[in-house]
Coordinates of C-alpha atoms in Angstrom, one line a residue:
Chain A
M7 CA 0.1 24.9 20.9
D8 CA 1.5 25.2 17.8
A9 CA 4.7 24.4 18.7
I10 CA 3.3 20.7 20.1
L11 CA 0.4 20.1 18.0
N12 CA 0.3 20.2 14.4
L13 CA -3.4 22.5 13.9
Q14 CA -3.4 21.9 10.1
R15 CA -3.7 18.4 11.1
I16 CA -6.5 18.8 14.0
N17 CA -9.1 17.6 11.7
A18 CA -7.1 13.8 11.7
L19 CA -6.7 14.0 15.4
V20 CA -10.9 14.9 15.8
L21 CA -11.3 12.0 14.2
V22 CA -8.7 9.9 15.7
F23 CA -10.2 10.5 18.8
L24 CA -14.0 9.5 17.5
F25 CA -13.0 6.4 16.1
C26 CA -11.1 5.4 19.2
T27 CA -14.2 6.2 21.3
L28 CA -16.6 4.3 19.5
V29 CA -14.5 1.3 18.8
L30 CA -13.7 1.1 22.8
S31 CA -17.3 1.9 23.5
Y32 CA -18.6 -0.9 21.7
I33 CA -16.0 -3.1 23.1
S34 CA -16.9 -2.1 26.5
I35 CA -20.6 -2.9 25.5
A36 CA -19.8 -6.7 24.0
R37 CA -17.7 -7.2 27.6
R38 CA -20.8 -6.5 29.5
G39 CA -23.1 -8.6 27.5
G40 CA -24.4 -6.8 25.1
S41 CA -25.7 -8.4 21.9
L42 CA -24.0 -7.4 18.9
Y43 CA -25.3 -8.4 15.4
V44 CA -22.4 -8.8 13.0
R45 CA -23.1 -9.5 9.3
R46 CA -22.5 -13.5 7.6
I47 CA -19.7 -13.6 5.8
S48 CA -20.1 -16.1 3.6
G49 CA -16.1 -16.2 2.7
L50 CA -15.4 -17.3 6.4
N51 CA -18.5 -19.7 7.3
A52 CA -16.9 -21.8 4.1
I53 CA -13.6 -22.5 6.0
D54 CA -14.4 -25.5 7.9
E55 CA -15.9 -27.3 4.7
A56 CA -12.8 -26.5 2.4
V57 CA -10.3 -27.4 5.3
G58 CA -13.4 -30.8 5.3
R59 CA -12.8 -31.6 1.6
A60 CA -9.0 -32.1 1.9
T61 CA -9.4 -34.2 4.5
E62 CA -11.9 -36.2 2.5
L63 CA -10.1 -36.1 -0.3
G64 CA -6.6 -36.7 2.0
K65 CA -4.7 -34.2 0.4
K66 CA -3.1 -31.1 2.4
V67 CA -4.4 -27.3 2.9
L68 CA -2.0 -25.0 1.5
Y69 CA -2.1 -21.2 3.4
V70 CA -0.4 -18.1 1.7
P71 CA -0.1 -15.7 4.4
G72 CA 0.4 -12.8 1.5
I73 CA 3.9 -11.3 0.8
M74 CA 4.5 -8.8 3.4
G75 CA 5.6 -8.3 6.7
L76 CA 4.3 -8.1 9.6
D77 CA 4.3 -3.7 9.2
E78 CA 1.5 -4.7 7.0
N79 CA -2.0 -4.7 8.8
Q80 CA -3.0 -7.2 6.7
T81 CA -0.6 -9.6 7.1
I82 CA -1.7 -9.3 10.7
A83 CA -5.2 -10.4 10.0
S84 CA -3.7 -13.2 7.7
L85 CA -2.2 -14.6 10.7
A86 CA -5.0 -14.4 12.9
L87 CA -6.8 -16.3 10.0
L88 CA -4.0 -18.7 9.5
G89 CA -4.6 -19.1 13.7
H90 CA -8.5 -20.4 13.0
V91 CA -7.3 -22.8 10.1
A92 CA -4.7 -24.7 11.7
R93 CA -7.0 -25.4 15.2
T94 CA -9.2 -26.6 12.1
T95 CA -6.8 -28.6 10.0
A96 CA -5.9 -30.1 13.9
Q97 CA -9.6 -31.0 14.6
Y98 CA -9.7 -33.0 11.2
N99 CA -6.0 -34.4 11.3
T100 CA -5.4 -33.0 7.9
D101 CA -2.1 -31.8 6.6
L102 CA -1.4 -27.8 6.7
D103 CA 1.4 -26.1 4.6
V104 CA 2.5 -22.3 4.9
P105 CA 5.0 -21.1 2.6
N106 CA 6.4 -17.7 3.6
K107 CA 8.1 -14.7 1.7
D108 CA 9.1 -12.6 4.8
P109 CA 11.1 -14.0 7.5
L110 CA 9.8 -12.3 10.3
T111 CA 6.0 -13.3 8.4
F112 CA 7.4 -16.4 9.0
A113 CA 8.7 -16.3 12.3
A114 CA 5.3 -15.4 13.8
A115 CA 3.2 -17.4 11.6
R116 CA 5.2 -20.6 12.8
E117 CA 4.1 -19.8 16.9
T118 CA 0.8 -19.5 15.6
V119 CA 0.1 -22.8 13.9
K120 CA 2.4 -24.0 17.0
E121 CA -0.5 -22.4 19.3
A122 CA -3.1 -23.0 17.4
Y123 CA -2.1 -27.2 17.3
M124 CA -1.5 -27.0 21.3
E125 CA -5.0 -25.3 21.4
A126 CA -6.9 -27.9 19.7
G127 CA -5.8 -30.6 22.2
R128 CA -3.0 -32.1 18.9
P129 CA 0.6 -30.8 19.5
D130 CA 1.4 -34.5 18.3
L131 CA 0.1 -33.9 14.7
Y132 CA 2.7 -30.3 14.5
R133 CA 5.6 -30.5 12.8
E134 CA 8.2 -27.5 12.4
E135 CA 8.0 -28.0 8.2
M136 CA 4.3 -27.2 8.0
V137 CA 5.5 -23.8 8.1
H138 CA 8.8 -22.7 6.1
Y139 CA 10.7 -19.9 4.8
V140 CA 10.9 -19.9 0.8
T141 CA 13.0 -17.1 -0.4
Y142 CA 12.6 -13.2 -0.2
D143 CA 12.0 -12.0 -3.6
Q144 CA 8.5 -11.9 -5.2
F145 CA 8.6 -13.7 -8.5
A146 CA 10.9 -16.8 -6.6
Y147 CA 8.4 -17.2 -4.0
T148 CA 5.8 -17.1 -6.2
A149 CA 7.3 -20.0 -8.9
S150 CA 8.0 -21.5 -5.7
V151 CA 4.4 -21.3 -4.7
S152 CA 3.3 -22.3 -7.9
G153 CA 5.2 -25.6 -8.8
Q154 CA 4.1 -26.6 -4.9
M155 CA 0.1 -26.3 -6.0
V156 CA 0.7 -28.4 -9.5
R157 CA 3.0 -30.8 -8.1
E158 CA 1.1 -31.7 -4.7
K159 CA -2.3 -30.5 -6.0
P160 CA -3.9 -29.4 -2.5
A161 CA -6.9 -29.7 -2.3
T162 CA -8.0 -26.0 -0.3
N163 CA -6.3 -23.4 -1.3
F164 CA -5.9 -20.2 1.4
L165 CA -4.5 -16.7 0.1
I166 CA -4.9 -14.6 2.7
G167 CA -2.8 -11.2 3.1
S168 CA -1.2 -8.8 1.3
F169 CA -0.6 -9.3 -2.4
Y170 CA 0.7 -7.8 -5.4
A171 CA 1.5 -9.3 -9.3
E172 CA 1.6 -12.6 -8.1
S173 CA -1.8 -12.7 -6.9
L174 CA -3.4 -13.9 -10.1
L175 CA -0.2 -16.4 -11.1
L176 CA -1.0 -18.0 -7.4
A177 CA -4.6 -17.7 -7.7
E178 CA -4.8 -18.9 -12.1
T179 CA -2.5 -21.8 -11.0
G180 CA -4.4 -22.9 -8.1
Q181 CA -8.2 -22.6 -10.2
A182 CA -5.9 -25.3 -12.8
T183 CA -5.5 -27.1 -10.1
G184 CA -9.0 -27.8 -8.8
A185 CA -8.2 -26.8 -5.4
I186 CA -11.3 -25.3 -3.9
Q187 CA -9.5 -21.4 -3.1
I188 CA -10.5 -19.2 -0.5
A189 CA -9.3 -15.6 -1.3
G190 CA -8.6 -12.3 0.9
T191 CA -6.8 -8.7 0.4
A192 CA -7.2 -5.2 0.9
E193 CA -5.1 -4.5 -2.5
I194 CA -7.7 -2.7 -4.5
A195 CA -5.8 -4.0 -7.9
Q196 CA -5.6 -7.4 -6.8
L197 CA -9.2 -8.1 -5.7
P198 CA -10.8 -8.7 -9.5
F199 CA -8.3 -11.4 -9.8
F200 CA -8.9 -12.9 -6.8
V201 CA -12.7 -12.8 -7.2
C202 CA -12.2 -14.0 -11.1
A203 CA -10.4 -16.9 -10.2
C204 CA -11.0 -18.5 -6.2
D205 CA -14.4 -19.3 -4.9
Y206 CA -14.7 -16.6 -2.0
T207 CA -12.7 -13.8 -1.7
L208 CA -13.1 -11.8 1.3
I209 CA -12.9 -7.7 0.2
G210 CA -11.2 -5.1 2.1
E211 CA -12.5 -4.6 5.4
E212 CA -14.2 -8.2 5.8
L213 CA -10.2 -9.4 5.6
Y214 CA -9.4 -7.1 8.6
A215 CA -12.8 -8.4 10.2
A216 CA -11.9 -12.2 9.5
G217 CA -9.9 -12.6 13.2
A218 CA -12.5 -11.2 15.4
Y219 CA -15.5 -12.9 13.1
L220 CA -14.4 -16.1 13.8
S221 CA -13.4 -15.5 17.4
K222 CA -16.4 -14.5 18.1
E223 CA -14.6 -13.0 21.6
P224 CA -16.8 -9.7 22.3
A225 CA -14.2 -7.7 22.7
Q226 CA -13.1 -7.8 18.9
L227 CA -17.2 -8.0 17.5
G228 CA -17.0 -4.8 19.6
S229 CA -14.4 -3.3 17.9
I230 CA -16.1 -4.0 14.3
K231 CA -19.6 -2.4 15.7
G232 CA -17.5 1.0 16.1
Q233 CA -16.0 0.7 13.3
D234 CA -19.2 0.2 11.3
I235 CA -20.8 3.4 13.2
T236 CA -17.3 5.0 11.8
K237 CA -18.2 4.4 8.8
A238 CA -21.7 5.5 8.4
I239 CA -20.3 8.9 9.9
V240 CA -17.9 9.1 7.6
G241 CA -20.5 8.4 4.6
I242 CA -23.0 11.0 5.8
Y243 CA -19.9 13.5 6.3
I244 CA -19.0 12.6 2.6
V245 CA -22.7 13.2 1.4
V246 CA -22.9 16.8 3.6
A247 CA -19.7 18.0 2.0
T248 CA -20.5 16.7 -1.0
I249 CA -23.4 19.1 -1.3
G250 CA -21.5 21.8 0.7
L251 CA -18.7 22.1 -1.6
A252 CA -21.2 22.4 -4.4
F253 CA -22.4 25.4 -3.1
G254 CA -18.6 26.3 -2.6
S255 CA -18.5 26.2 1.3
E256 CA -15.0 26.5 2.1
L257 CA -15.1 25.6 5.9
L258 CA -16.5 22.3 4.3
R259 CA -13.6 21.9 2.6
R260 CA -10.7 23.0 5.0
L261 CA -12.2 20.2 6.7
L262 CA -12.1 17.2 4.5
T263 CA -7.9 18.0 3.8
I264 CA -5.4 16.5 5.7
E265 CA -1.9 18.3 5.2
Chain B
M1 CA 6.9 -16.4 32.2
Q2 CA 3.5 -14.3 31.9
F3 CA 5.5 -11.2 31.9
L4 CA 8.1 -12.3 29.4
R5 CA 6.1 -13.9 27.0
L6 CA 3.0 -11.7 26.9
T7 CA 3.1 -8.4 29.1
I8 CA 6.1 -7.2 28.0
P9 CA 5.4 -7.8 23.7
L10 CA 2.0 -6.0 24.4
L11 CA 3.6 -3.3 26.1
L12 CA 6.5 -2.8 22.6
T13 CA 3.4 -3.2 20.8
A14 CA 1.5 -0.4 22.3
V15 CA 4.5 1.8 22.0
A16 CA 5.7 1.3 19.3
G17 CA 2.2 1.4 17.0
L18 CA 1.3 5.1 19.2
I19 CA 5.0 6.8 18.3
P20 CA 4.3 7.0 14.5
I21 CA 0.5 8.2 15.5
I22 CA 1.8 11.1 18.0
A23 CA 4.7 11.9 15.4
F24 CA 1.9 12.2 13.0
M25 CA -0.2 14.7 15.3
W26 CA 3.0 16.5 16.7
S27 CA 4.6 19.5 15.6
T28 CA 7.8 19.6 13.7
E29 CA 9.1 21.5 16.3
T30 CA 8.9 18.9 18.5
R31 CA 12.0 17.1 17.6
W32 CA 13.0 14.2 20.0
I33 CA 8.8 12.3 18.8
H34 CA 10.1 12.4 15.0
A35 CA 13.5 11.2 15.9
T36 CA 12.4 8.0 18.3
K37 CA 9.4 7.5 14.6
D38 CA 12.6 7.6 12.4
R39 CA 14.6 5.4 15.3
L40 CA 11.9 2.9 15.3
E41 CA 12.2 2.4 11.4
V42 CA 15.5 2.1 11.2
Y43 CA 15.1 -1.2 14.5
M44 CA 12.9 -2.6 11.9
V45 CA 14.8 -2.8 9.2
I46 CA 17.6 -4.2 11.7
I47 CA 15.2 -6.9 13.1
A48 CA 13.8 -7.8 9.7
A49 CA 17.7 -8.7 8.6
F50 CA 18.7 -10.8 12.0
A51 CA 15.1 -12.3 10.7
L52 CA 16.1 -13.0 7.3
L53 CA 19.1 -14.9 8.3
L54 CA 16.7 -16.9 10.4
G55 CA 14.8 -17.7 7.3
V56 CA 17.8 -18.6 5.4
V57 CA 18.8 -20.9 8.2
N58 CA 15.4 -22.9 7.3
V59 CA 15.7 -23.2 3.7
I60 CA 18.9 -24.7 4.3
Q61 CA 17.3 -27.2 7.3
S62 CA 14.5 -28.5 5.6
N63 CA 15.6 -28.6 2.0
V64 CA 18.8 -30.7 3.3
K65 CA 16.0 -33.0 5.6
K66 CA 13.4 -33.3 1.8
I67 CA 17.5 -34.4 -0.2
E68 CA 18.3 -36.9 2.9
R69 CA 14.4 -38.7 3.2
R70 CA 14.2 -38.3 -0.5
Q71 CA 11.1 -36.9 -0.3
K72 CA 8.9 -36.2 -3.6
G73 CA 10.3 -33.5 -5.4
W74 CA 14.0 -33.9 -3.6
Q75 CA 15.3 -32.8 -6.8
Y76 CA 14.2 -29.8 -6.6
G77 CA 15.5 -28.9 -2.7
A78 CA 19.1 -30.2 -4.3
F79 CA 18.4 -27.3 -7.3
L80 CA 17.4 -24.7 -4.8
L81 CA 20.3 -25.2 -2.7
A82 CA 22.7 -25.5 -5.3
G83 CA 21.8 -21.9 -6.8
L84 CA 21.5 -20.3 -3.1
I85 CA 25.0 -21.8 -2.0
S86 CA 26.5 -20.8 -5.5
M87 CA 24.9 -16.9 -5.6
G88 CA 25.5 -16.4 -2.0
A89 CA 29.1 -18.1 -2.4
V90 CA 29.9 -15.7 -5.7
G91 CA 27.9 -12.5 -3.6
I92 CA 30.1 -13.2 -0.5
L93 CA 33.9 -13.6 -2.4
S94 CA 32.9 -10.0 -4.7
A95 CA 32.2 -8.5 -1.4
A96 CA 35.4 -9.7 0.3
R97 CA 37.3 -8.8 -3.6
I98 CA 39.0 -12.1 -3.7
G99 CA 40.4 -13.7 -7.0
P100 CA 38.5 -12.5 -10.4
F101 CA 35.6 -12.0 -7.8
Q102 CA 36.1 -8.0 -8.1
G103 CA 32.9 -6.2 -6.6
I104 CA 28.9 -6.7 -7.3
G105 CA 28.6 -4.3 -10.1
F106 CA 30.4 -3.1 -13.3
L107 CA 34.5 -3.2 -13.5
D108 CA 36.2 -0.1 -14.0
D109 CA 37.2 -1.2 -18.0
G110 CA 33.0 -1.4 -18.1
T111 CA 33.0 -5.2 -18.1
R112 CA 30.4 -7.1 -15.8
T113 CA 31.5 -9.0 -12.4
P114 CA 30.9 -12.7 -11.8
F115 CA 27.8 -11.6 -9.4
Q116 CA 27.0 -8.7 -11.8
Y117 CA 26.4 -11.5 -14.9
M118 CA 24.6 -13.7 -12.6
A119 CA 22.2 -11.7 -11.6
E120 CA 21.6 -10.1 -14.9
Y121 CA 21.8 -13.2 -17.5
I122 CA 20.3 -15.8 -14.9
F123 CA 18.1 -13.8 -12.2
N124 CA 16.4 -11.4 -13.5
P125 CA 15.3 -13.7 -17.0
L126 CA 13.8 -16.0 -14.3
Q127 CA 12.5 -13.5 -13.4
A128 CA 10.9 -12.1 -16.1
A129 CA 9.9 -15.3 -17.0
M130 CA 7.6 -15.8 -14.1
F131 CA 6.6 -12.1 -14.8
A132 CA 5.7 -12.6 -18.1
L133 CA 2.9 -15.6 -17.9
L134 CA 0.7 -13.3 -16.1
A135 CA -0.4 -12.2 -19.5
F136 CA -1.4 -15.6 -20.6
F137 CA -2.8 -15.9 -16.8
M138 CA -4.8 -12.6 -17.2
A139 CA -6.2 -13.8 -20.6
S140 CA -7.6 -17.1 -19.1
A141 CA -9.2 -15.7 -16.1
A142 CA -11.1 -12.7 -18.3
F143 CA -12.0 -15.5 -20.8
R144 CA -14.0 -16.8 -17.6
A145 CA -15.0 -13.7 -15.9
F146 CA -16.3 -12.3 -19.4
R147 CA -18.7 -15.2 -19.6
A148 CA -22.3 -13.5 -19.7
R149 CA -24.0 -16.0 -17.6
N150 CA -26.0 -13.6 -15.8
F151 CA -27.1 -9.8 -16.2
E152 CA -24.3 -8.4 -13.9
A153 CA -21.9 -10.7 -15.6
T154 CA -23.2 -9.2 -19.2
I155 CA -22.9 -5.6 -17.8
L156 CA -19.0 -6.5 -16.6
L157 CA -18.7 -8.1 -20.4
V158 CA -19.5 -4.8 -22.2
A159 CA -17.8 -2.4 -19.9
A160 CA -14.7 -4.9 -20.4
G161 CA -15.4 -4.9 -24.2
I162 CA -15.9 -0.7 -23.9
V163 CA -12.8 0.1 -21.6
M164 CA -10.5 -2.6 -23.8
I165 CA -11.3 -1.1 -27.1
G166 CA -11.3 2.6 -25.9
R167 CA -7.8 2.3 -24.6
I168 CA -6.3 1.4 -27.5
P169 CA -6.1 3.6 -31.2
L170 CA -8.4 0.7 -33.2
G171 CA -11.2 2.5 -30.9
E172 CA -10.6 5.5 -32.4
T173 CA -10.2 4.6 -35.8
L174 CA -13.9 1.8 -35.6
L175 CA -15.6 5.6 -35.1
G176 CA -13.5 7.2 -37.8
G177 CA -11.0 9.4 -35.6
S178 CA -14.0 10.4 -33.1
P179 CA -12.3 10.7 -29.7
L180 CA -16.2 9.6 -28.2
L181 CA -15.3 6.3 -27.0
G182 CA -12.2 6.8 -25.4
E183 CA -13.8 9.7 -23.9
F184 CA -16.5 7.4 -22.5
T185 CA -13.7 4.8 -21.3
E186 CA -12.0 7.5 -19.2
W187 CA -15.4 8.1 -17.9
L188 CA -16.4 4.8 -17.3
M189 CA -13.0 4.7 -15.6
T190 CA -13.2 7.8 -13.2
W191 CA -16.5 7.6 -12.2
P192 CA -18.6 4.6 -11.5
N193 CA -15.3 2.4 -11.2
G194 CA -13.8 5.2 -8.9
A195 CA -17.0 5.3 -7.1
A196 CA -17.0 1.4 -6.2
Q197 CA -13.5 1.7 -5.5
R198 CA -13.2 4.5 -2.6
G199 CA -16.0 2.7 -1.5
I200 CA -14.2 -0.2 -0.9
M201 CA -10.9 1.6 0.2
I202 CA -12.8 3.7 2.9
G203 CA -14.0 0.2 4.1
A204 CA -10.3 -1.1 4.3
A205 CA -8.9 1.9 5.9
L206 CA -11.3 1.9 9.0
G207 CA -11.0 -1.9 9.1
A208 CA -7.0 -1.4 9.2
A209 CA -7.7 1.3 11.8
S210 CA -9.4 -1.0 13.7
L211 CA -7.1 -3.7 13.8
S212 CA -4.3 -1.5 14.3
L213 CA -6.4 -0.1 17.8
R214 CA -6.9 -3.8 18.8
V215 CA -3.6 -4.4 18.3
I216 CA -2.4 -1.4 20.2
V217 CA -4.8 -2.0 23.3
G218 CA -4.1 -5.7 23.3
I219 CA -7.0 -7.5 22.0
E220 CA -5.8 -8.5 18.8
R221 CA -2.5 -11.4 20.1
S222 CA -2.8 -13.6 16.9
F223 CA 0.8 -12.1 15.7
L224 CA 2.2 -12.9 19.3
G225 CA 1.1 -16.8 18.4
I226 CA -1.6 -16.1 21.1
E227 CA -4.7 -16.3 19.7
R228 CA -7.0 -16.0 22.8
N229 CA -7.5 -13.8 25.9
E230 CA -4.8 -15.4 28.4

C-alpha cells in the first residue's frame, strides 16, 4: 500500500472523496428535479442592467478576462461569465470588446463569444475584432486597456478573473471614466482594490459560482450546493479541531496537517 | 463532428485534470504517474508557445486593419506595430548574431548589445512608469474608501489610520518610543484581518475545487466555447 499511496496525504484523499461524493450527489439530486436554493448574488444580477446602460448610451461593453492562462481556475470561471455577457450584448445589439493578455485565453474567449452570438440568434453581429490579443506583458497590457478606457469610454467594464498589480490601475481608470464596473477575483490581495473602485465585486467563491448561477442548469447549481455543504463540514471541523488543539490533541493536529 | 468537437476535448480535459490529482496522492515510488504529470506540464508550455504565435498574428492583423481603415486611434496601432517590428527584428538578428547584433545580453567587454540596450532603456522604464502610477491610484482609491459615510466605513477608516501610523517610525515616536501601536497594528493584521482573509480563502478554495470537478466531469464547458450541455 505504501508503495502506491502516499499515506501521509491520506487525510487529503478522504477530504477529496467526501467533497466529490457530496458534489456529485447534489448534482444527481438537482438532475432528478430536486429544488435547490441559491442565494442572490447582486453583482451577477446587475449584469443585465450594466449592459442595458451601455445600450442606452450607445457605448461599448469592455470585458477583461484577467491576465492568467487557462490553467488558472479563475480564468475558466471568467469565460463562463463572458459567455453570458456576450449573449446579453448580442440580444441588446451592443458592442463588446475583449482584450486578452494570455494567448490560450484569447483563443478560448474568441470561441466563447462566437458561440454566444450564435446561441443568441445574432451571428450577424459577431466580429472577429471583438476578441483581440494585446500582449503577454502585464504592464503593457494594462497600459493598452487603460488607454482604451480613457479614449473610448466604455459604459460598462467587467474585470473578471485573475488579477495582480494591474487590478487597481484598471479599476481606478474605469472609475475615472464614469463606467459602471463589475469586478470579480479570488486574489485576496486585489479584492480591497476592486471593492474600493468598482460598483459590484464578486468575492472569491462567488466568482467560481457565477457560471453555474447564471446558467441555471440543475447540474451546475447542484455542485454549488455540494460545495456549500462541504464548507459547513470544514467549518465545523475547524471549530472542533481548534478546541481539540487547545487541549493538546495530537490526533486532530495530525488530521489537519497535509505533508 | 460531435466526437471531434466535444467528446475528444472532454476526454482530454478529464485525463489532464485527473493526472495531477492522482500524482499528488500517489507515492513518489510510483514513478510513471509523476513522470506523466511532469510531461503534461511540458506539453502545456509548448502549446502556450504556439498559441503566442497566434496572438502575435492577431495583433498584426487587427492593427493593420485599423490603420488601413483609419479607425479612431489608428496612430496608436502604427506605434504598436513599429515597436513590435523593431524589437522583434533586433531580437531575431541578435539571436542569429548578424552584424552589430551579437547576442541578446552583454558583450565580453561588458557593453550592452542593442537588444539589451532597448530592453534596459526603453522597455523597463516604460514598465516601471506604469507600475509607479499605482501609488497615485492607491491614494485616490483610499480617499474614496476612507470617507466615514457609515459605521462600517468609520471602522475601516480608524483601522486603516492605526495600521498606517503603526507601520512607520512616526507611530513609535508619537507614543514616546513605546512599541504599543506597532504591536496593536500587528494584532489587527494577524487576527481580525487574518480571520476574514482565511474565510474568503477557504470559500475560494472550495469554489475552485468545485469548478475543477465540474470541468473534469464535463459539466462546465465554457472554456471549449460551449455554453449549454449539448
